[in-house]
Coordinates of C-alpha atoms in Angstrom, one line a residue:
X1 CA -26.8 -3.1 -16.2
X2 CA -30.2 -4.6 -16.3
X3 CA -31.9 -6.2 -18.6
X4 CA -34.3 -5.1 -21.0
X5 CA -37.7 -7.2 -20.6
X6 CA -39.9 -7.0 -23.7
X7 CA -43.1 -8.7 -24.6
X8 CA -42.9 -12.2 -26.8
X9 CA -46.4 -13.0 -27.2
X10 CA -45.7 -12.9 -30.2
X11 CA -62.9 -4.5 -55.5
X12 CA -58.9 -3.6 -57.4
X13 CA -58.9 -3.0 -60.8
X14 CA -55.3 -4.1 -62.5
X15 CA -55.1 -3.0 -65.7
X16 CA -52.5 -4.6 -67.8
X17 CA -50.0 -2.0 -69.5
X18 CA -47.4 -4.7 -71.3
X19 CA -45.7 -6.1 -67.9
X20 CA -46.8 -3.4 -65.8
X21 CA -50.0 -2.7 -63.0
X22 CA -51.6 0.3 -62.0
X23 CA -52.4 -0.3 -58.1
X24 CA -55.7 0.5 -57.0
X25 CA -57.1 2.8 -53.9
X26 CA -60.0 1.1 -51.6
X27 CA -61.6 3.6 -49.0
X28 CA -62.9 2.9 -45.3
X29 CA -65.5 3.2 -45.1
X30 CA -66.7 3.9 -48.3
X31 CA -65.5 0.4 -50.0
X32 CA -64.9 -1.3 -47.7
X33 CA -66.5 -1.2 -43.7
X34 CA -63.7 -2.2 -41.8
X35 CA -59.9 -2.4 -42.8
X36 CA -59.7 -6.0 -42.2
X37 CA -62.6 -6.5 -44.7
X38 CA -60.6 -4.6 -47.2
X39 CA -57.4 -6.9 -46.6
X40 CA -59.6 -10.0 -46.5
X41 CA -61.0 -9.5 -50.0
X42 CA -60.1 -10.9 -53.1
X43 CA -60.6 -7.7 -54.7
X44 CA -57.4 -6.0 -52.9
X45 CA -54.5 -6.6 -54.3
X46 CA -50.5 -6.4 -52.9
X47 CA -49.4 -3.2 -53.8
X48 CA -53.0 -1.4 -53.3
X49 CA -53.9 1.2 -51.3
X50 CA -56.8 1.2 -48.2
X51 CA -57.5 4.7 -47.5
X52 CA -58.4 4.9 -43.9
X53 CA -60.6 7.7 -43.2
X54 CA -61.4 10.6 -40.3
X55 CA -62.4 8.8 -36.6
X56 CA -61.9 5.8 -34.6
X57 CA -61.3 2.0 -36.2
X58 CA -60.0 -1.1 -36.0
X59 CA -56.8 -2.7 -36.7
X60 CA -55.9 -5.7 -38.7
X61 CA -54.1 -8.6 -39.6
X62 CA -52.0 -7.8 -42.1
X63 CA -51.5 -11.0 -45.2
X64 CA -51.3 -8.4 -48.2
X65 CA -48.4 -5.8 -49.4
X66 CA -50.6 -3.8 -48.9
X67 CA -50.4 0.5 -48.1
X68 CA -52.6 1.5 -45.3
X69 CA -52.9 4.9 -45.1
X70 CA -54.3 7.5 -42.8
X71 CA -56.8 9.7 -44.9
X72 CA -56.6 12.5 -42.6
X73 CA -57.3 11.8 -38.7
X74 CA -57.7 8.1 -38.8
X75 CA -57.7 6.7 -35.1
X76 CA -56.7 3.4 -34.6
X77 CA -57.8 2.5 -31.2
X78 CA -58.9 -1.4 -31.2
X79 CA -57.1 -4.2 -33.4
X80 CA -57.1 -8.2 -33.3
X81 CA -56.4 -10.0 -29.4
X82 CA -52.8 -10.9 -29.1
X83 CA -53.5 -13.5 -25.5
X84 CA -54.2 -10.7 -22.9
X85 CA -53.0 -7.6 -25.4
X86 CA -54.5 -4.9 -27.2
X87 CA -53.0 -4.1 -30.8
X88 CA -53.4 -2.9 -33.5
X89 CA -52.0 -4.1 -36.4
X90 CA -50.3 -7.9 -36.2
X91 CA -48.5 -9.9 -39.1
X92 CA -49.1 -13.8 -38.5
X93 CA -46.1 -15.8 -37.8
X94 CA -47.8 -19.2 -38.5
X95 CA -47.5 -18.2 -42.0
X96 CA -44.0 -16.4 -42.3
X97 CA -43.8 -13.1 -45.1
X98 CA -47.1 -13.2 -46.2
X99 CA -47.3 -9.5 -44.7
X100 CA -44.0 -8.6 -46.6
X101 CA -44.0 -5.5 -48.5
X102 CA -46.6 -3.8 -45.9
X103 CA -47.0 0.0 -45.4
X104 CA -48.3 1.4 -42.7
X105 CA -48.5 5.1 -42.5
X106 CA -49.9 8.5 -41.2
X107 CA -52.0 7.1 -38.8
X108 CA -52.2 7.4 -35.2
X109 CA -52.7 5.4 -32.3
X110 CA -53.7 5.4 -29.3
X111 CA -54.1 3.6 -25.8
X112 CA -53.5 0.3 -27.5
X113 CA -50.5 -2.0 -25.7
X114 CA -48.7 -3.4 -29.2
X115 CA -50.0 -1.0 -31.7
X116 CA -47.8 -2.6 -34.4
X117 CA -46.6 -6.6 -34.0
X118 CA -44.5 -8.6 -36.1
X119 CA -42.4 -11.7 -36.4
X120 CA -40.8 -13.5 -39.6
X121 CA -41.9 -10.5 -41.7
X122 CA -39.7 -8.6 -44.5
X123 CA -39.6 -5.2 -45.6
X124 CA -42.2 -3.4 -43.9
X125 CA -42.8 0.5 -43.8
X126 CA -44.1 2.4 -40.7
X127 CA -44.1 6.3 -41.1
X128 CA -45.6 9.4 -40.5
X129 CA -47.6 7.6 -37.7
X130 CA -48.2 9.0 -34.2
X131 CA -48.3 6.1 -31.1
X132 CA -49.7 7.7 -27.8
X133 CA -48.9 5.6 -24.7
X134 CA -48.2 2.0 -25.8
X135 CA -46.3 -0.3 -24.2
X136 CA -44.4 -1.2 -27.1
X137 CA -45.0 0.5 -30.1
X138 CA -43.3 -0.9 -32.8
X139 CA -42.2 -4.3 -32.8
X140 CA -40.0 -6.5 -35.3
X141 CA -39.1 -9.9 -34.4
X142 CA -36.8 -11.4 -37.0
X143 CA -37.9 -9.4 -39.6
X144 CA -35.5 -7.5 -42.3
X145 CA -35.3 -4.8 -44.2
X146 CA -37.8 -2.4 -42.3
X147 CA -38.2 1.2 -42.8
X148 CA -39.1 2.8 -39.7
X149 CA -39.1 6.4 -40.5
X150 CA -40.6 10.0 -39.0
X151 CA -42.7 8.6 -36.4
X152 CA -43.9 10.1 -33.2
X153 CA -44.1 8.2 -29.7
X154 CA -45.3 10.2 -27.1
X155 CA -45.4 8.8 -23.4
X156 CA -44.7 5.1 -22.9
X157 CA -46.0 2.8 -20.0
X158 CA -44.6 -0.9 -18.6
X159 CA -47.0 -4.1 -18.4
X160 CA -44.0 -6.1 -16.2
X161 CA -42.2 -5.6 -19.3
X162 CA -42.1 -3.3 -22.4
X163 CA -41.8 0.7 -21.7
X164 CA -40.3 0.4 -25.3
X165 CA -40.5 2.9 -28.5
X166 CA -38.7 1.2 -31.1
X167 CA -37.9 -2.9 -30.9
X168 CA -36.1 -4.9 -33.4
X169 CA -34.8 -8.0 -32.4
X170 CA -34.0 -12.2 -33.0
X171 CA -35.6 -15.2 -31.0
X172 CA -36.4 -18.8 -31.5
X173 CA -33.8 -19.7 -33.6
X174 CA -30.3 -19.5 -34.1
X175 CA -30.8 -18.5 -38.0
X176 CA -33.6 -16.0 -37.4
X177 CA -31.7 -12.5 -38.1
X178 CA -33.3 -9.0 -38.0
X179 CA -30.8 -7.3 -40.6
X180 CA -30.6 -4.2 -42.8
X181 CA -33.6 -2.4 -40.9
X182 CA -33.3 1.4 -40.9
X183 CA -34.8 3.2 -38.0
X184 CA -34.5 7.2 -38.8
X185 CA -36.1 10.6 -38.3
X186 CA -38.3 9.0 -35.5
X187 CA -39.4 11.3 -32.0
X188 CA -40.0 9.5 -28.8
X189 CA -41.0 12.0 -25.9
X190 CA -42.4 11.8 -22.8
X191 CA -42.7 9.8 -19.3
X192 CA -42.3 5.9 -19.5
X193 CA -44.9 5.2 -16.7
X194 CA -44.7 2.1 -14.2
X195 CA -48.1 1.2 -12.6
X196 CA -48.3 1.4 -9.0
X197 CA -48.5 -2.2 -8.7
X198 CA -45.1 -3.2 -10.6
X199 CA -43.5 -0.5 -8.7
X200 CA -44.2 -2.2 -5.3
X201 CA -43.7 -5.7 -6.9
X202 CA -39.9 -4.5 -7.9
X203 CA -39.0 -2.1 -4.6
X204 CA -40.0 -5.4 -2.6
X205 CA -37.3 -7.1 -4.8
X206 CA -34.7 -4.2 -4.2
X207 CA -32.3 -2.3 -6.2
X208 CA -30.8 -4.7 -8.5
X209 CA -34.4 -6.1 -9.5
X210 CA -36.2 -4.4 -13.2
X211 CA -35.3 -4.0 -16.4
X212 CA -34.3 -0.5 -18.7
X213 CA -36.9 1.0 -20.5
X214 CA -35.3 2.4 -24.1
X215 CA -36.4 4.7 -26.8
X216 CA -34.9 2.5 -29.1
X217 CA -33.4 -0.8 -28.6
X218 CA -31.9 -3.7 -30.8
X219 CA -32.0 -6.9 -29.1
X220 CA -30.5 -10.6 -29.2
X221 CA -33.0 -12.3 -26.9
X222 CA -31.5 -15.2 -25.8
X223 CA -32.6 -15.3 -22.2
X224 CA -34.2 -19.1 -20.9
X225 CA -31.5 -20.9 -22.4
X226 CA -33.3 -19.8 -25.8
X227 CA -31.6 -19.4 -29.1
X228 CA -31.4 -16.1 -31.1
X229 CA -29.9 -14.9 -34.2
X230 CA -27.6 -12.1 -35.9
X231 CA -28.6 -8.8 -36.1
X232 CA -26.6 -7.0 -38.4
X233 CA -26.5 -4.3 -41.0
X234 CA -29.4 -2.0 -39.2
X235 CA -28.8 2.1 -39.2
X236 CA -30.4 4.0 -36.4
X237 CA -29.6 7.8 -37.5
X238 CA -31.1 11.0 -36.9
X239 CA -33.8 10.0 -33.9
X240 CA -34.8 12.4 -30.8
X241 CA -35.3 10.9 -27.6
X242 CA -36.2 12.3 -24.4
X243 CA -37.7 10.2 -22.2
X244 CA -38.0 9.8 -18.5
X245 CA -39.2 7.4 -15.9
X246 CA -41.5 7.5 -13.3
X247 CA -39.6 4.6 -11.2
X248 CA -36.1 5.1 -12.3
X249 CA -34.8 3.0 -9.3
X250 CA -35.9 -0.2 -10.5
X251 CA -37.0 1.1 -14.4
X252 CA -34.3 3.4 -15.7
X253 CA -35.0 5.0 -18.9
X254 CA -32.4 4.3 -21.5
X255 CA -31.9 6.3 -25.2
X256 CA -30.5 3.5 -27.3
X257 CA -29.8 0.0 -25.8
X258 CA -28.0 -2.6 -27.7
X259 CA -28.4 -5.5 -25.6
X260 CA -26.1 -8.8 -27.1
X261 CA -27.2 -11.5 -25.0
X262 CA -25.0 -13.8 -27.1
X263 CA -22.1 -12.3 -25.2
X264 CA -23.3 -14.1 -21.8
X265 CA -22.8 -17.8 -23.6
X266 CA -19.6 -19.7 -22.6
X267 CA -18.4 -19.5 -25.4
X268 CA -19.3 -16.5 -26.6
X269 CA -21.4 -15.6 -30.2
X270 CA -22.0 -11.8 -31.4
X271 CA -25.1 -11.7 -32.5
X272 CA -25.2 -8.0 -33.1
X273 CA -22.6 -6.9 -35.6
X274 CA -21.9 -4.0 -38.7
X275 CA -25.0 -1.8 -36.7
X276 CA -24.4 1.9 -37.0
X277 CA -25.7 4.3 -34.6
X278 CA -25.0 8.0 -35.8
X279 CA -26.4 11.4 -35.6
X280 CA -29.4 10.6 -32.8
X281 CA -30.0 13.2 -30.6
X282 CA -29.9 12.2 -27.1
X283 CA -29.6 15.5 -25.2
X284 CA -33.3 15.3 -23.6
X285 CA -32.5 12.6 -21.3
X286 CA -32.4 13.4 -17.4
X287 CA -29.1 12.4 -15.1
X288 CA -30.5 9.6 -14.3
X289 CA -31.1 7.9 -17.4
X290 CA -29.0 6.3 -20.0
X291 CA -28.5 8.0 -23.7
X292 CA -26.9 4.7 -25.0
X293 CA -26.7 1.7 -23.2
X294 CA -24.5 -1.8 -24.6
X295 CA -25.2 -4.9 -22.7
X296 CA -23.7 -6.6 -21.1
X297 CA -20.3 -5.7 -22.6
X298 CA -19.4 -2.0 -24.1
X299 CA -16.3 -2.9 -25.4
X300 CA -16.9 -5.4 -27.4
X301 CA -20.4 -4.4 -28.9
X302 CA -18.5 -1.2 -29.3
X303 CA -16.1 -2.5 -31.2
X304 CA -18.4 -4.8 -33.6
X305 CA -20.6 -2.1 -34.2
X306 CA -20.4 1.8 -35.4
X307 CA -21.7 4.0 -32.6
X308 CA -20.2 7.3 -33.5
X309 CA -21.5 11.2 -34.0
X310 CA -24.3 11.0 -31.2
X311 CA -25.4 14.6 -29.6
X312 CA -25.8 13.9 -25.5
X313 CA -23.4 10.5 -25.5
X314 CA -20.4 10.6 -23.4
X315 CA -18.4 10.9 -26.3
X316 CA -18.1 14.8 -27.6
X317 CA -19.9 15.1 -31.1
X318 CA -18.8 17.3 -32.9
X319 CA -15.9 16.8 -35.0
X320 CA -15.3 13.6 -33.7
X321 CA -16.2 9.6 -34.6
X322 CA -16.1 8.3 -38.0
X323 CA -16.9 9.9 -41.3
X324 CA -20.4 11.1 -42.3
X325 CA -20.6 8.7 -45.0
X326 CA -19.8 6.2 -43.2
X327 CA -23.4 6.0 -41.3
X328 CA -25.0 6.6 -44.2
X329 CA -23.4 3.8 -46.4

């Protein structure tokens, strides 16, 4: 099985109402020019609302529980420089959480190569939002309590590395965790596409060279000698994938990975326990890709985690795996 490689670059009015606040709605442009501006102010609040209207903007960096919402065809095309990368939203690592509590919805995306980057950041919302040809569109490094709900990701493409929809995953240290994040309701569609130039860099290597490219993938990254973290507690229910690759020989597409690298240490740690998998839909994938994918050892992920009730898996669906509820607990 090989190994997944993924990218590790890494004016409000309150009004008081006994212990209460009514949160306030900022418009760009109209308030504010740009969305960082409105972030950046003193005015806006955690808990407020930029409106983000019709066309083209920037990104931001997100320090504020903030909601940024699409107004009704807001483009985000352009964001802050993450080294060589184009984004479009990122919440800072040098100060951990103080992006918690962010919301990020109905807005899409496009031709940007980390649309949305995070690491050390709590309880963030993505939904209704529409990614078209990242590299990696959604990215959570040690970060808990996500909502990552009724997105759409059409068409992914590799940089020597990414080709991923959905990431959540733990690096750096051995207590970072990425726990309780639900990721649900999402569609990822389309051709992962391998430029020309990593194709010939990886057939010159042969067969056994490359790395998956998954729809969805929770990851222990403890590759270098590097420590990582439990993953735990994290539903992925009720997702459609159907994705292809245009070099599956060295690139194979893959539905769902769950990639423990804890299980390659002598001895052995789990890092990725209690996860349930239930309910996705992974009929669309083509014989030569993957619907679910545990590396490096099935069995035991199998067994520390809850993979049941998936259309297109090996395993027949219907009327077999655990309980319903069980998923959904």
């Amino acid at each position: 099985m090989r190994k997944l490689l993924i990218f590790c670059v890494a004016v409000g009015f309150v009004f008081a109402l006994g212990n209460t606040a009514i949160a306030a709605k900022w418009e760009v442009p109209g308030d504010f020019a740009t969305i960082q501006d409105a972030i950046d102010s003193d005015d806006v609040l955690g808990g407020d609302t930029i409106l983000v209207g019709r066309g083209d903007h920037a990104g931001a960096t997100v320090t504020k529980a903030v909601e940024i919402k699409g107004n009704g065809g807001a483009v985000i095309n352009e964001g802050p420089a993450l080294s060589t990368y184009t984004t479009g939203f990122i919440f800072p690592w040098t100060t951990h959480g103080v992006g918690n509590g962010a919301i990020i919805s109905h807005l899409s995306f496009e031709e940007l190569d980390l649309p949305i980057y995070s690491r050390y950041t709590d309880d963030v919302t993505i939904d209704h939002c529409t990614f078209t040809s990242p590299n990696q569109a959604i990215t959570n490094w040690n970060g808990n309590g996500w909502d990552i709900s009724h997105n759409v990701i059409n068409g992914l493409r590799t940089m020597n590395g990414g080709g991923i929809g959905i990431f959540v995953g733990t690096r750096d240290t051995t207590a970072s965790t990425a726990n309780n994040n639900l990721i649900a309701h999402n569609k990822i569609t389309g051709e992962v596409v391998v430029p020309q130039y990593e194709i010939d860099q990886y057939e010159a290597q042969g067969e056994d060279a490359g790395y998956s490219v998954p729809g969805i993938t929770l990851m222990s990254d403890r590759r270098y000698d590097k420590p990582a973290g439990t993953i735990s507690g994290n539903r992925i229910l009720k997702n459609k994938i159907a994705i292809t690759s245009n070099h599956p020989r060295n690139h194979p597409a893959v539905g769902i990975g769950l990639s423990d690298l804890g299980l390659l240490l002598d001895p052995i740690v789990a890092d990725l326990l209690d996860n349930k998998v239930g309910f996705n839909d992974v009929r669309g994938m083509l014989e030569e890709a993957t619907p679910i994918s545990l590396y490096p050892d099935s069995d035991v992920i199998d067994d520390n985690n809850i993979i049941s009730r998936n259309l297109g898996d090996d395993i027949p669906n219907r009327g077999h795996g655990v309980h319903p509820k069980v998923l959904f607990e």
